[in-house]
């Protein structure tokens, strides 16, 4: 899939993506109470994205529990305050460079939003640890953009980028 296709799909899912009752029940059955509370604290779009990442990992034959948990919760540090405009601005700045970032940062509210996005991997890892996730899951989350684990970390990166 192309970068644009994936980003447009994420944009649409931001507005129409849902987590069904059956999916929520399935997640509830596999998480501890603190982990479920962490999942519930995520924006609906990030919940949907996490479920899609886990589905992609499973479709790729991945079954490692630490990896699947990392896939589900890897964006929990973004919180609920990020708007779709912040996410689009960040993606465009990542894709097209510092000039786009400088333009976006001139817009009201973008500087703190970009700070949240920039720090979300570390914050997500800490929140995951605080919710009782393993250090292995937290490490996968912490290094989601630049994996140190060539097998599991790379699988998470690929599933994340594809969804």
PDB file of C-alpha atoms in Angstrom:
ATOM      1  CA  UNK A   1       0.000   0.000   0.000  1.00  0.00           C
ATOM      2  CA  UNK A   2       1.123   3.524  -0.654  1.00  0.00           C
ATOM      3  CA  UNK A   3       1.788   6.062   2.066  1.00  0.00           C
ATOM      4  CA  UNK A   4      -1.109   8.232   0.874  1.00  0.00           C
ATOM      5  CA  UNK A   5      -3.565   5.329   0.789  1.00  0.00           C
ATOM      6  CA  UNK A   6      -2.681   4.346   4.354  1.00  0.00           C
ATOM      7  CA  UNK A   7      -2.945   7.926   5.609  1.00  0.00           C
ATOM      8  CA  UNK A   8      -6.290   8.564   3.895  1.00  0.00           C
ATOM      9  CA  UNK A   9      -7.623   5.326   5.366  1.00  0.00           C
ATOM     10  CA  UNK A  10      -6.463   6.411   8.851  1.00  0.00           C
ATOM     11  CA  UNK A  11      -8.086   9.807   8.316  1.00  0.00           C
ATOM     12  CA  UNK A  12     -11.427   8.210   7.449  1.00  0.00           C
ATOM     13  CA  UNK A  13     -11.154   5.758  10.350  1.00  0.00           C
ATOM     14  CA  UNK A  14     -10.590   8.682  12.703  1.00  0.00           C
ATOM     15  CA  UNK A  15     -14.209   9.634  12.073  1.00  0.00           C
ATOM     16  CA  UNK A  16     -15.929   6.327  11.340  1.00  0.00           C
ATOM     17  CA  UNK A  17     -13.744   3.743  13.065  1.00  0.00           C
ATOM     18  CA  UNK A  18     -15.523   1.882  15.822  1.00  0.00           C
ATOM     19  CA  UNK A  19     -14.762  -0.866  18.287  1.00  0.00           C
ATOM     20  CA  UNK A  20     -17.621  -3.335  18.341  1.00  0.00           C
ATOM     21  CA  UNK A  21     -19.011  -4.737  21.561  1.00  0.00           C
ATOM     22  CA  UNK A  22     -17.649  -8.155  20.585  1.00  0.00           C
ATOM     23  CA  UNK A  23     -14.173  -6.710  20.009  1.00  0.00           C
ATOM     24  CA  UNK A  24     -14.317  -4.855  23.327  1.00  0.00           C
ATOM     25  CA  UNK A  25     -15.350  -8.072  25.098  1.00  0.00           C
ATOM     26  CA  UNK A  26     -12.500  -9.951  23.437  1.00  0.00           C
ATOM     27  CA  UNK A  27     -10.005  -7.281  24.526  1.00  0.00           C
ATOM     28  CA  UNK A  28     -11.447  -7.273  28.055  1.00  0.00           C
ATOM     29  CA  UNK A  29     -10.979 -11.050  28.265  1.00  0.00           C
ATOM     30  CA  UNK A  30      -7.288 -10.790  27.370  1.00  0.00           C
ATOM     31  CA  UNK A  31      -6.260  -7.777  29.476  1.00  0.00           C
ATOM     32  CA  UNK A  32      -5.920  -7.114  33.174  1.00  0.00           C
ATOM     33  CA  UNK A  33      -8.170  -4.440  34.656  1.00  0.00           C
ATOM     34  CA  UNK A  34      -5.435  -1.746  34.599  1.00  0.00           C
ATOM     35  CA  UNK A  35      -4.562  -2.643  30.998  1.00  0.00           C
ATOM     36  CA  UNK A  36      -8.229  -2.470  30.015  1.00  0.00           C
ATOM     37  CA  UNK A  37      -8.512   0.930  31.687  1.00  0.00           C
ATOM     38  CA  UNK A  38      -5.490   2.044  29.665  1.00  0.00           C
ATOM     39  CA  UNK A  39      -7.098   0.784  26.446  1.00  0.00           C
ATOM     40  CA  UNK A  40     -10.336   2.587  27.364  1.00  0.00           C
ATOM     41  CA  UNK A  41      -8.401   5.821  27.995  1.00  0.00           C
ATOM     42  CA  UNK A  42      -7.250   5.880  24.375  1.00  0.00           C
ATOM     43  CA  UNK A  43      -8.993   7.857  21.667  1.00  0.00           C
ATOM     44  CA  UNK A  44     -11.423   5.677  19.719  1.00  0.00           C
ATOM     45  CA  UNK A  45      -9.278   6.036  16.576  1.00  0.00           C
ATOM     46  CA  UNK A  46      -6.222   4.761  18.461  1.00  0.00           C
ATOM     47  CA  UNK A  47      -8.227   1.862  19.875  1.00  0.00           C
ATOM     48  CA  UNK A  48      -9.332   0.915  16.363  1.00  0.00           C
ATOM     49  CA  UNK A  49      -5.772   1.326  15.080  1.00  0.00           C
ATOM     50  CA  UNK A  50      -4.404  -0.891  17.858  1.00  0.00           C
ATOM     51  CA  UNK A  51      -6.935  -3.609  17.032  1.00  0.00           C
ATOM     52  CA  UNK A  52      -6.022  -3.366  13.348  1.00  0.00           C
ATOM     53  CA  UNK A  53      -2.309  -3.617  14.161  1.00  0.00           C
ATOM     54  CA  UNK A  54      -2.950  -6.738  16.254  1.00  0.00           C
ATOM     55  CA  UNK A  55      -5.023  -8.248  13.433  1.00  0.00           C
ATOM     56  CA  UNK A  56      -2.185  -7.588  10.977  1.00  0.00           C
ATOM     57  CA  UNK A  57       0.341  -9.144  13.357  1.00  0.00           C
ATOM     58  CA  UNK A  58      -1.810 -12.237  13.771  1.00  0.00           C
ATOM     59  CA  UNK A  59      -2.357 -12.470  10.003  1.00  0.00           C
ATOM     60  CA  UNK A  60       1.435 -12.436   9.676  1.00  0.00           C
ATOM     61  CA  UNK A  61       1.629 -15.447  12.001  1.00  0.00           C
ATOM     62  CA  UNK A  62       2.761 -13.503  15.062  1.00  0.00           C
ATOM     63  CA  UNK A  63       1.532 -14.912  18.388  1.00  0.00           C
ATOM     64  CA  UNK A  64       3.997 -13.510  20.928  1.00  0.00           C
ATOM     65  CA  UNK A  65       1.843 -12.095  23.772  1.00  0.00           C
ATOM     66  CA  UNK A  66       4.250  -9.215  24.460  1.00  0.00           C
ATOM     67  CA  UNK A  67       4.159  -8.202  20.801  1.00  0.00           C
ATOM     68  CA  UNK A  68       0.360  -8.404  20.565  1.00  0.00           C
ATOM     69  CA  UNK A  69      -0.036  -6.340  23.734  1.00  0.00           C
ATOM     70  CA  UNK A  70       2.435  -3.776  22.387  1.00  0.00           C
ATOM     71  CA  UNK A  71       0.493  -3.652  19.132  1.00  0.00           C
ATOM     72  CA  UNK A  72      -2.728  -2.965  20.983  1.00  0.00           C
ATOM     73  CA  UNK A  73      -1.403  -0.277  23.338  1.00  0.00           C
ATOM     74  CA  UNK A  74       1.486   1.302  21.413  1.00  0.00           C
ATOM     75  CA  UNK A  75      -0.316   4.647  20.981  1.00  0.00           C
ATOM     76  CA  UNK A  76      -1.843   4.945  24.458  1.00  0.00           C
ATOM     77  CA  UNK A  77       0.473   7.856  25.280  1.00  0.00           C
ATOM     78  CA  UNK A  78      -1.237  10.080  22.719  1.00  0.00           C
ATOM     79  CA  UNK A  79      -4.231  10.538  25.002  1.00  0.00           C
ATOM     80  CA  UNK A  80      -7.489  12.032  23.829  1.00  0.00           C
ATOM     81  CA  UNK A  81      -6.443  15.649  23.285  1.00  0.00           C
ATOM     82  CA  UNK A  82      -5.024  15.210  19.791  1.00  0.00           C
ATOM     83  CA  UNK A  83      -7.311  16.300  16.986  1.00  0.00           C
ATOM     84  CA  UNK A  84      -7.272  14.942  13.477  1.00  0.00           C
ATOM     85  CA  UNK A  85      -5.635  18.176  12.280  1.00  0.00           C
ATOM     86  CA  UNK A  86      -2.666  17.573  14.610  1.00  0.00           C
ATOM     87  CA  UNK A  87      -2.299  14.013  13.340  1.00  0.00           C
ATOM     88  CA  UNK A  88      -2.481  15.112   9.703  1.00  0.00           C
ATOM     89  CA  UNK A  89       0.008  17.916  10.313  1.00  0.00           C
ATOM     90  CA  UNK A  90       2.429  15.541  12.015  1.00  0.00           C
ATOM     91  CA  UNK A  91       2.180  12.980   9.202  1.00  0.00           C
ATOM     92  CA  UNK A  92       2.738  15.615   6.549  1.00  0.00           C
ATOM     93  CA  UNK A  93       5.714  17.035   8.460  1.00  0.00           C
ATOM     94  CA  UNK A  94       7.207  13.545   8.780  1.00  0.00           C
ATOM     95  CA  UNK A  95       6.726  12.937   5.090  1.00  0.00           C
ATOM     96  CA  UNK A  96       7.689  16.329   3.677  1.00  0.00           C
ATOM     97  CA  UNK A  97      10.138  17.694   6.221  1.00  0.00           C
ATOM     98  CA  UNK A  98      10.965  20.656   8.434  1.00  0.00           C
ATOM     99  CA  UNK A  99       9.350  23.309   6.250  1.00  0.00           C
ATOM    100  CA  UNK A 100       5.926  21.705   6.701  1.00  0.00           C
ATOM    101  CA  UNK A 101       6.623  21.279  10.417  1.00  0.00           C
ATOM    102  CA  UNK A 102       7.528  24.972  10.799  1.00  0.00           C
ATOM    103  CA  UNK A 103       4.297  25.961   9.044  1.00  0.00           C
ATOM    104  CA  UNK A 104       2.208  23.639  11.215  1.00  0.00           C
ATOM    105  CA  UNK A 105       3.832  24.873  14.417  1.00  0.00           C
ATOM    106  CA  UNK A 106       2.607  28.393  13.634  1.00  0.00           C
ATOM    107  CA  UNK A 107      -0.968  27.192  14.010  1.00  0.00           C
ATOM    108  CA  UNK A 108      -2.636  27.527  17.386  1.00  0.00           C
ATOM    109  CA  UNK A 109      -2.394  24.391  19.499  1.00  0.00           C
ATOM    110  CA  UNK A 110       0.030  22.566  17.238  1.00  0.00           C
ATOM    111  CA  UNK A 111       3.160  23.083  19.329  1.00  0.00           C
ATOM    112  CA  UNK A 112       1.838  21.205  22.396  1.00  0.00           C
ATOM    113  CA  UNK A 113       0.145  18.608  20.183  1.00  0.00           C
ATOM    114  CA  UNK A 114       3.373  17.912  18.303  1.00  0.00           C
ATOM    115  CA  UNK A 115       5.189  17.620  21.652  1.00  0.00           C
ATOM    116  CA  UNK A 116       2.671  14.947  22.720  1.00  0.00           C
ATOM    117  CA  UNK A 117       3.101  13.041  19.468  1.00  0.00           C
ATOM    118  CA  UNK A 118       6.898  13.295  19.615  1.00  0.00           C
ATOM    119  CA  UNK A 119       6.976  11.894  23.163  1.00  0.00           C
ATOM    120  CA  UNK A 120       4.145   9.377  22.822  1.00  0.00           C
ATOM    121  CA  UNK A 121       6.308   6.260  22.427  1.00  0.00           C
ATOM    122  CA  UNK A 122       8.133   6.843  25.710  1.00  0.00           C
ATOM    123  CA  UNK A 123       4.941   7.909  27.473  1.00  0.00           C
ATOM    124  CA  UNK A 124       3.085   4.891  26.059  1.00  0.00           C
ATOM    125  CA  UNK A 125       5.823   2.564  27.299  1.00  0.00           C
ATOM    126  CA  UNK A 126       5.648   4.042  30.800  1.00  0.00           C
ATOM    127  CA  UNK A 127       1.852   3.873  30.898  1.00  0.00           C
ATOM    128  CA  UNK A 128       2.033   0.251  29.757  1.00  0.00           C
ATOM    129  CA  UNK A 129       4.485  -0.589  32.545  1.00  0.00           C
ATOM    130  CA  UNK A 130       2.298   1.224  35.072  1.00  0.00           C
ATOM    131  CA  UNK A 131      -0.661  -0.902  33.881  1.00  0.00           C
ATOM    132  CA  UNK A 132       1.271  -4.115  34.475  1.00  0.00           C
ATOM    133  CA  UNK A 133       2.571  -4.848  30.989  1.00  0.00           C
ATOM    134  CA  UNK A 134       5.875  -6.662  30.763  1.00  0.00           C
ATOM    135  CA  UNK A 135       9.174  -4.841  30.254  1.00  0.00           C
ATOM    136  CA  UNK A 136       9.372  -6.637  26.875  1.00  0.00           C
ATOM    137  CA  UNK A 137       6.053  -5.115  25.761  1.00  0.00           C
ATOM    138  CA  UNK A 138       7.118  -1.696  27.018  1.00  0.00           C
ATOM    139  CA  UNK A 139      10.426  -1.975  25.170  1.00  0.00           C
ATOM    140  CA  UNK A 140       8.633  -2.804  21.907  1.00  0.00           C
ATOM    141  CA  UNK A 141       6.366   0.202  22.459  1.00  0.00           C
ATOM    142  CA  UNK A 142       9.271   2.501  23.366  1.00  0.00           C
ATOM    143  CA  UNK A 143      11.136   1.608  20.160  1.00  0.00           C
ATOM    144  CA  UNK A 144       8.107   1.372  17.870  1.00  0.00           C
ATOM    145  CA  UNK A 145       9.533   3.795  15.294  1.00  0.00           C
ATOM    146  CA  UNK A 146      13.113   2.528  15.402  1.00  0.00           C
ATOM    147  CA  UNK A 147      13.017  -1.103  16.514  1.00  0.00           C
ATOM    148  CA  UNK A 148      15.931  -2.576  18.425  1.00  0.00           C
ATOM    149  CA  UNK A 149      14.409  -6.059  18.202  1.00  0.00           C
ATOM    150  CA  UNK A 150      14.943  -7.079  14.588  1.00  0.00           C
ATOM    151  CA  UNK A 151      12.150  -9.658  14.637  1.00  0.00           C
ATOM    152  CA  UNK A 152       9.350  -8.530  16.967  1.00  0.00           C
ATOM    153  CA  UNK A 153      10.103  -4.817  16.789  1.00  0.00           C
ATOM    154  CA  UNK A 154      10.279  -4.913  13.015  1.00  0.00           C
ATOM    155  CA  UNK A 155       6.969  -6.827  12.881  1.00  0.00           C
ATOM    156  CA  UNK A 156       5.343  -4.127  15.030  1.00  0.00           C
ATOM    157  CA  UNK A 157       6.719  -1.340  12.837  1.00  0.00           C
ATOM    158  CA  UNK A 158       5.486  -2.982   9.641  1.00  0.00           C
ATOM    159  CA  UNK A 159       2.005  -3.656  11.069  1.00  0.00           C
ATOM    160  CA  UNK A 160       1.819  -0.112  12.447  1.00  0.00           C
ATOM    161  CA  UNK A 161       2.813   1.494   9.165  1.00  0.00           C
ATOM    162  CA  UNK A 162       0.371  -0.659   7.198  1.00  0.00           C
ATOM    163  CA  UNK A 163      -2.559   0.273   9.419  1.00  0.00           C
TER     164      UNK A 163
END
